Tab-separated table of C-alpha atoms in Angstrom:
chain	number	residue	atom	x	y	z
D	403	UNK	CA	14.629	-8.941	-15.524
D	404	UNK	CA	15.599	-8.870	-11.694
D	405	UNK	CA	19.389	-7.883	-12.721
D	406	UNK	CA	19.034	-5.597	-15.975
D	407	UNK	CA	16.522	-3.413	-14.438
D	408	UNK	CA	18.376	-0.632	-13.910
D	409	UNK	CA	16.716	1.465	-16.015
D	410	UNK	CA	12.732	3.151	-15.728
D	411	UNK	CA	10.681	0.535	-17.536
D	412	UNK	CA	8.100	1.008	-20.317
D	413	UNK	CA	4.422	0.640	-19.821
D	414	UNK	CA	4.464	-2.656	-21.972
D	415	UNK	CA	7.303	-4.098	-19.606
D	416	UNK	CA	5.524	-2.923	-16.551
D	417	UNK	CA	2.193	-4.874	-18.009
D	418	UNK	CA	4.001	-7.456	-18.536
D	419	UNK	CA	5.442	-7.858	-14.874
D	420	UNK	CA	1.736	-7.355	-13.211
D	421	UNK	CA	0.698	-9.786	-15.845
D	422	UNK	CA	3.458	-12.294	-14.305
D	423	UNK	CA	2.845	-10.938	-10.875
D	424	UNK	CA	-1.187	-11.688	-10.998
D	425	UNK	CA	-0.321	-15.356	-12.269
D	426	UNK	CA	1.766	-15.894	-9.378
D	427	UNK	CA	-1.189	-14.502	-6.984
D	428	UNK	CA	-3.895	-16.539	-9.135
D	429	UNK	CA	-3.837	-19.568	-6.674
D	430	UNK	CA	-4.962	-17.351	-3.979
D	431	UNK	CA	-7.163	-15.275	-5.841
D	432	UNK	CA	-11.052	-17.087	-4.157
D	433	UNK	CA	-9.457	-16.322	-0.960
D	434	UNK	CA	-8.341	-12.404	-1.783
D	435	UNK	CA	-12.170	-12.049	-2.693
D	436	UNK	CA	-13.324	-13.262	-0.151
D	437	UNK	CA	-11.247	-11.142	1.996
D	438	UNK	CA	-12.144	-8.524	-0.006
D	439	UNK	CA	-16.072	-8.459	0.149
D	440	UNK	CA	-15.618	-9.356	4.111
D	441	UNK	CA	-13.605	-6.231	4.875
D	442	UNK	CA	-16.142	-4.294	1.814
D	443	UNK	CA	-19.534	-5.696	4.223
D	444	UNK	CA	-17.275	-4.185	7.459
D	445	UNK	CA	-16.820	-0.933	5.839
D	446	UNK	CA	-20.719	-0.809	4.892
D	447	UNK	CA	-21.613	-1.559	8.359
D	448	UNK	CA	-19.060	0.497	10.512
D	449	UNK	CA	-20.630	3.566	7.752
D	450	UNK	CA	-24.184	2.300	8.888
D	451	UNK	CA	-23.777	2.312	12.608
D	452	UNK	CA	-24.172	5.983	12.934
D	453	UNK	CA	-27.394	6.316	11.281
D	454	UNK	CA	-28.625	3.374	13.687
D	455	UNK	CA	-27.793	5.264	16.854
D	456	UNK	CA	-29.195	8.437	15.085
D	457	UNK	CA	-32.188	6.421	15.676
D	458	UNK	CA	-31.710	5.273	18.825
D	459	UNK	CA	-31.231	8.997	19.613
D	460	UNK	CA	-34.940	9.862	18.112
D	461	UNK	CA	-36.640	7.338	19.746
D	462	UNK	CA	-35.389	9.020	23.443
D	463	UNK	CA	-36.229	12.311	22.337
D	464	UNK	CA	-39.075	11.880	20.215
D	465	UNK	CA	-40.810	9.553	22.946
D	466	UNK	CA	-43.712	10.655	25.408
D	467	UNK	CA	-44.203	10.138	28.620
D	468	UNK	CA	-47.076	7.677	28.819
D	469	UNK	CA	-45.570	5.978	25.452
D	470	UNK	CA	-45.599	2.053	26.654
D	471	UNK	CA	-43.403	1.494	23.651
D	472	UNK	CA	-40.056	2.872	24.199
D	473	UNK	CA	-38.785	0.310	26.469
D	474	UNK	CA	-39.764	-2.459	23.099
D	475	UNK	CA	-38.527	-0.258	20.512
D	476	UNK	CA	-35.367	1.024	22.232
D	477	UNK	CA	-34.269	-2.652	23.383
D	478	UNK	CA	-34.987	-3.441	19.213
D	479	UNK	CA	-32.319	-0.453	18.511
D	480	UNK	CA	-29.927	-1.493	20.733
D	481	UNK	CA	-30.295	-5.374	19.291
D	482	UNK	CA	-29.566	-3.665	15.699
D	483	UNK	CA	-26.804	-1.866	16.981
D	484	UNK	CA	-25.067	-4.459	18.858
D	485	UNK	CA	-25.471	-6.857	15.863
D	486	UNK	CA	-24.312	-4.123	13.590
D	487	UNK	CA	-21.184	-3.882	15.722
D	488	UNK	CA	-20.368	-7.475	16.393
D	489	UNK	CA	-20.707	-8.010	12.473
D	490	UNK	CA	-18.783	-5.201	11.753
D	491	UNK	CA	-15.858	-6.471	13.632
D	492	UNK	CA	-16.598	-9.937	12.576
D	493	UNK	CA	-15.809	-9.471	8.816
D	494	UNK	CA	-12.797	-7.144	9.502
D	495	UNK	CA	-10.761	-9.367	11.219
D	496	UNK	CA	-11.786	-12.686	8.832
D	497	UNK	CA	-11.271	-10.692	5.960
D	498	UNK	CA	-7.447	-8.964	7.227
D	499	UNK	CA	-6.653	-12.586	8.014
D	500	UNK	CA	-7.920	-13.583	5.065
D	501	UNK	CA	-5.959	-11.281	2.765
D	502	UNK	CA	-2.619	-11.539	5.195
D	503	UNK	CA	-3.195	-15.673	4.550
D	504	UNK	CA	-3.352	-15.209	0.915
D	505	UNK	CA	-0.210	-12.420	1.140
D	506	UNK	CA	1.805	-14.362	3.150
D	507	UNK	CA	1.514	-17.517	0.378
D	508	UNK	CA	1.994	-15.469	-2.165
D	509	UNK	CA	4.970	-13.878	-1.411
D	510	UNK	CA	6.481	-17.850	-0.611
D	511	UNK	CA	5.595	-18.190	-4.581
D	512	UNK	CA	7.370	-15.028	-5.799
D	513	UNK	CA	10.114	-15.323	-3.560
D	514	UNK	CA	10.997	-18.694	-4.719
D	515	UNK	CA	10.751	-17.955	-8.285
D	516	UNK	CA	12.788	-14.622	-7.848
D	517	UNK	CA	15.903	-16.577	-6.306
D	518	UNK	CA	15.288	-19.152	-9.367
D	519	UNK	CA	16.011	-16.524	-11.326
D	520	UNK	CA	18.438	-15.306	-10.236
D	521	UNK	CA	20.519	-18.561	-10.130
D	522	UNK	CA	19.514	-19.340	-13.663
D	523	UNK	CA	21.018	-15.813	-14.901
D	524	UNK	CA	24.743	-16.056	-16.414
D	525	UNK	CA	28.138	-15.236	-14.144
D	526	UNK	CA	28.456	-12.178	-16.127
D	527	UNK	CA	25.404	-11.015	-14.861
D	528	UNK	CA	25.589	-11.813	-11.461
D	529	UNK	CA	28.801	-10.380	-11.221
D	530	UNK	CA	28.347	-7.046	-12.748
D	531	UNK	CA	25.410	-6.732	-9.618
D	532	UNK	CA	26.430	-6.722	-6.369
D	533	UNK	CA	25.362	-8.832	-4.212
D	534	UNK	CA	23.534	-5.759	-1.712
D	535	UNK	CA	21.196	-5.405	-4.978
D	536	UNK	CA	20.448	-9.111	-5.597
D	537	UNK	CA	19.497	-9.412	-1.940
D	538	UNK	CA	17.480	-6.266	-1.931
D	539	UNK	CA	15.982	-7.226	-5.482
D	540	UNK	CA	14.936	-10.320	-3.763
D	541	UNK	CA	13.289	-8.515	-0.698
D	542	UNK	CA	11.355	-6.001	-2.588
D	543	UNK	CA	9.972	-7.892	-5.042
D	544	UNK	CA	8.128	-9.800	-2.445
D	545	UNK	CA	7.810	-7.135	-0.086
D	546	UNK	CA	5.507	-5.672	-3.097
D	547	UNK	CA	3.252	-8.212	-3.429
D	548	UNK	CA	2.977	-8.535	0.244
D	549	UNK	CA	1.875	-4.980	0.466
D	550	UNK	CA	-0.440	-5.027	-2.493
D	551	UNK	CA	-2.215	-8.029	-0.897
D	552	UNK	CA	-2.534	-7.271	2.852
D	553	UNK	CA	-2.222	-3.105	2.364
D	554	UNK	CA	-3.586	-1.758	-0.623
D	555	UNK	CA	-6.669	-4.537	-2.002
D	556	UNK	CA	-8.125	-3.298	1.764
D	557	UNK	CA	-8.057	0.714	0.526
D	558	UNK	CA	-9.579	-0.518	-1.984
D	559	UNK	CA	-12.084	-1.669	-0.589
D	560	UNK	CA	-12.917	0.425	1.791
D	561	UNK	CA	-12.620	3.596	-0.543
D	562	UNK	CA	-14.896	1.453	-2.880
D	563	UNK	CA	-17.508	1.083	0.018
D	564	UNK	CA	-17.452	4.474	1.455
D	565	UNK	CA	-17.431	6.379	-2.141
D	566	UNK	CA	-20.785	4.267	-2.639
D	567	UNK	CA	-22.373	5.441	0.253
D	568	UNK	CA	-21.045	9.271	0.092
D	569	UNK	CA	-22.213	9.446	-3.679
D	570	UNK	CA	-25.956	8.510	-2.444
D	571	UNK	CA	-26.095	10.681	0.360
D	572	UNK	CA	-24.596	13.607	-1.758
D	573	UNK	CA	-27.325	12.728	-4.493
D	574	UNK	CA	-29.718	13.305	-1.787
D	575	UNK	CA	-28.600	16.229	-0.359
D	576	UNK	CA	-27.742	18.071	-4.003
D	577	UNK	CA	-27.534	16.667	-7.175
D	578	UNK	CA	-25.704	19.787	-8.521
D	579	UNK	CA	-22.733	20.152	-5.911
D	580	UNK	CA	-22.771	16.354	-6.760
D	581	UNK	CA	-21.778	17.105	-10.515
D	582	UNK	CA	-19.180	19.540	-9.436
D	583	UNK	CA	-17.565	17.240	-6.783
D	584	UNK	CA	-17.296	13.974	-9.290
D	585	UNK	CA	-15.798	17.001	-12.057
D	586	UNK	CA	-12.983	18.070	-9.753
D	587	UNK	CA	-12.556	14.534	-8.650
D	588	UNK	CA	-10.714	13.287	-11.751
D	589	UNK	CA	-8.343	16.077	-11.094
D	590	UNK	CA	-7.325	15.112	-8.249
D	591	UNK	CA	-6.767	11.916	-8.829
D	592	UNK	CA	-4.751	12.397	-11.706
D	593	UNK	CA	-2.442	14.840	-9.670
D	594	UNK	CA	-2.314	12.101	-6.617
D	595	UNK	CA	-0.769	9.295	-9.723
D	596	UNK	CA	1.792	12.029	-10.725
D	597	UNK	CA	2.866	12.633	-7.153
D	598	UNK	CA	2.485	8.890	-6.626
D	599	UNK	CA	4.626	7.900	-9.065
D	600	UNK	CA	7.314	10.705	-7.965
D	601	UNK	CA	6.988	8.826	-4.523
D	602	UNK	CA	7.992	5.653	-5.992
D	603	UNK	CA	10.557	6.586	-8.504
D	604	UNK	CA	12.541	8.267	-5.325
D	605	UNK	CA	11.642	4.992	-3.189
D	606	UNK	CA	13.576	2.961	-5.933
D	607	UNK	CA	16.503	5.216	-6.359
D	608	UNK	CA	16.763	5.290	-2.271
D	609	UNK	CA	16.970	1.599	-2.742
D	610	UNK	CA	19.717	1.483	-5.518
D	611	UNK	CA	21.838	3.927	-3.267
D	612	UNK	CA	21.076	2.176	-0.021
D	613	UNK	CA	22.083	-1.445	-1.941
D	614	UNK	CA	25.575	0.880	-3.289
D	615	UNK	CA	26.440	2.111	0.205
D	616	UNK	CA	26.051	-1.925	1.905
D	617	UNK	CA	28.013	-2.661	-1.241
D	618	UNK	CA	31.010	-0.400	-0.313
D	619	UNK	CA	31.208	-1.133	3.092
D	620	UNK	CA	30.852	-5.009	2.063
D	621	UNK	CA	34.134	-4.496	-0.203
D	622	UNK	CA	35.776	-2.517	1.762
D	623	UNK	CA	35.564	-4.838	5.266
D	624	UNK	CA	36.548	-7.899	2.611
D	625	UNK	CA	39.593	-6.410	1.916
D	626	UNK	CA	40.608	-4.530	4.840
D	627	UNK	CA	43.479	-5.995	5.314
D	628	UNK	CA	44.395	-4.325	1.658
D	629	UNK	CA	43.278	-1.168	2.234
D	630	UNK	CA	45.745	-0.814	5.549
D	631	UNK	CA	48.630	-1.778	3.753
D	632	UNK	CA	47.557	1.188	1.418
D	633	UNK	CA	46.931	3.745	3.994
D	634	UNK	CA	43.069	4.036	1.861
D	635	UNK	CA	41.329	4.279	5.334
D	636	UNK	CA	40.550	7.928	4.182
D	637	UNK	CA	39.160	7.237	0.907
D	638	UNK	CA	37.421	4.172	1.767
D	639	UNK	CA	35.320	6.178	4.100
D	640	UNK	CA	34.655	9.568	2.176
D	641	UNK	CA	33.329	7.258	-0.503
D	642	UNK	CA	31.412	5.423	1.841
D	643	UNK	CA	30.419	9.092	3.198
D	644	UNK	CA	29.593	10.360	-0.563
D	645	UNK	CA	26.913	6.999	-0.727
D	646	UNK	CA	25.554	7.688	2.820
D	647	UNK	CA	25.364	11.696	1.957
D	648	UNK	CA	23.228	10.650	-1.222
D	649	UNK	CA	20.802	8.682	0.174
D	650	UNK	CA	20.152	11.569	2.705
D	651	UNK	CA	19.395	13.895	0.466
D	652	UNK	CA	17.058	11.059	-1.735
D	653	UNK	CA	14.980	10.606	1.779
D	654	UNK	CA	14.432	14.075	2.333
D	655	UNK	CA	13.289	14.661	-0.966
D	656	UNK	CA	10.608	11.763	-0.802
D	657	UNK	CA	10.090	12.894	2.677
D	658	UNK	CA	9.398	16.910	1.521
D	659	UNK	CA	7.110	15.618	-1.342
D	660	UNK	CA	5.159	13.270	1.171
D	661	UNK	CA	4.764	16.138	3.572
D	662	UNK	CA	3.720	18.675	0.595
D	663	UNK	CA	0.962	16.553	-0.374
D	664	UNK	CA	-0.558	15.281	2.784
D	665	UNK	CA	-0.046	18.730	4.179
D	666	UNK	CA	-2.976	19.620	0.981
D	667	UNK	CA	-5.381	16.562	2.057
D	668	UNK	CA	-7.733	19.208	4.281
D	669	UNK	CA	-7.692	21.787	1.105
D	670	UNK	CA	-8.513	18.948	-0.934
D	671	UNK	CA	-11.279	17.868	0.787
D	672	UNK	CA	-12.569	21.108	1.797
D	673	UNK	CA	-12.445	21.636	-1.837
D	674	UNK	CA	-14.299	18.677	-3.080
């Protein structure tokens, strides 16, 4: 699967791989929950803290003179605050080292299974790849779970957390402009998977073309000796050139469709 996929892959292929990918992370899985709910309780408090110095804030200017309660109640907010605070921090660092922990072990897994199979494919196979995109095969495959572990189960959470806590305080405010925001929400979520999967489709090709320049410049300083005899200094290098010229052109595109889209984020959110 590492060598022949060259081509986009189905939705039933790419089920199959998470499915494959997930049984490789299973081990870890009590630890990536725990992780999880740690960095999901640090994300409840850090969106808790201002509404505790809110109060702190009332109680100085809500307070009397001859009130011979302020000092009690004031040294109580700043107690809730602190502890706030210290737990905050607390579960965000225990639950980033938790997920990086489980990350770390899981790529070992993958990465060990990927070079498995890679040895077990034919000659054939192995020789119709070169050895750039092997290498890089190896790299991202791990890379991926890496960053799904320790980058994007953290988003998660978080966006999890403070979508809770916006949706209730929106309720509150007005239940109507509540409606409208979770009706234009879907749409906007379904254009951010389209550009999404833009993004990642011109990640991978950058890849393939990044693994077919190394590859030229691998075959060509093997047989240099070859291609002076020739006089193919010339070629060699505009070919070399061509692979280097396409990969520009790949980046900017990603980089012009990443720059497009969070260039929108304020409209967006101005608009939900």
């Amino acid at each position: 699967l590492v060598v022949r996929a060259s081509r986009p892959l189905g939705l039933f292929a790419l089920c199959v791989i998470m499915r494959r990918l997930l049984s490789y992370v299973a081990p870890q899985l009590p630890t990536i929950l725990a992780g999880s709910l740690l960095l999901l309780f640090a994300t409840l408090a850090e969106l808790g803290v201002p509404s505790v110095a809110g109060a702190l804030l009332d109680i100085y200017t809500n307070a009397s003179a001859g009130d011979e309660h302020v000092g009690s109640r004031v040294d109580s907010a700043l107690l809730r605050l602190m502890g706030l605070i210290a737990g905050m921090s607390a579960c965000k660092h225990a639950g980033e080292y938790l997920l990086k922990s489980a990350g770390e072990r899981a790529v070992v897994e993958v990465r060990s299974r990927l070079f498995l199979c890679q040895l077990t494919c034919s000659l054939q196979s192995l020789e119709e790849q070169p050895t750039g995109h092997l290498l890089s095969s190896l790299t991202a495959g791990s890379d991926a779970v890496r960053l799904c572990v320790t980058h994007h189960l953290p988003q998660v959470a978080r966006s999890v957390a403070s979508c809770l806590v916006a949706s209730v305080y929106m309720a509150s405010i007005s239940p109507r402009l509540t409606l409208l925001a979770f009706g234009i929400a879907p749409l906007l979520g379904l254009l951010a998977a389209a550009v999404g999967t833009r993004v990642r489709a011109l990640a991978q090709e950058q890849q393939r073309q990044a693994s077919a320049a190394t590859s030229v410049a691998a075959e060509a300083l093997s047989a240099a000796r070859c291609i002076k005899a020739f006089g193919g200094e010339a070629a060699v290098g505009a070919k070399y050139a061509a692979e280097a010229e396409a990969y520009y052109t790949l980046s900017m595109r990603e980089m012009a469709l990443h720059k497009l889209w969070n260039g929108g984020s304020r409209g967006r959110t101005l608009l939900v």
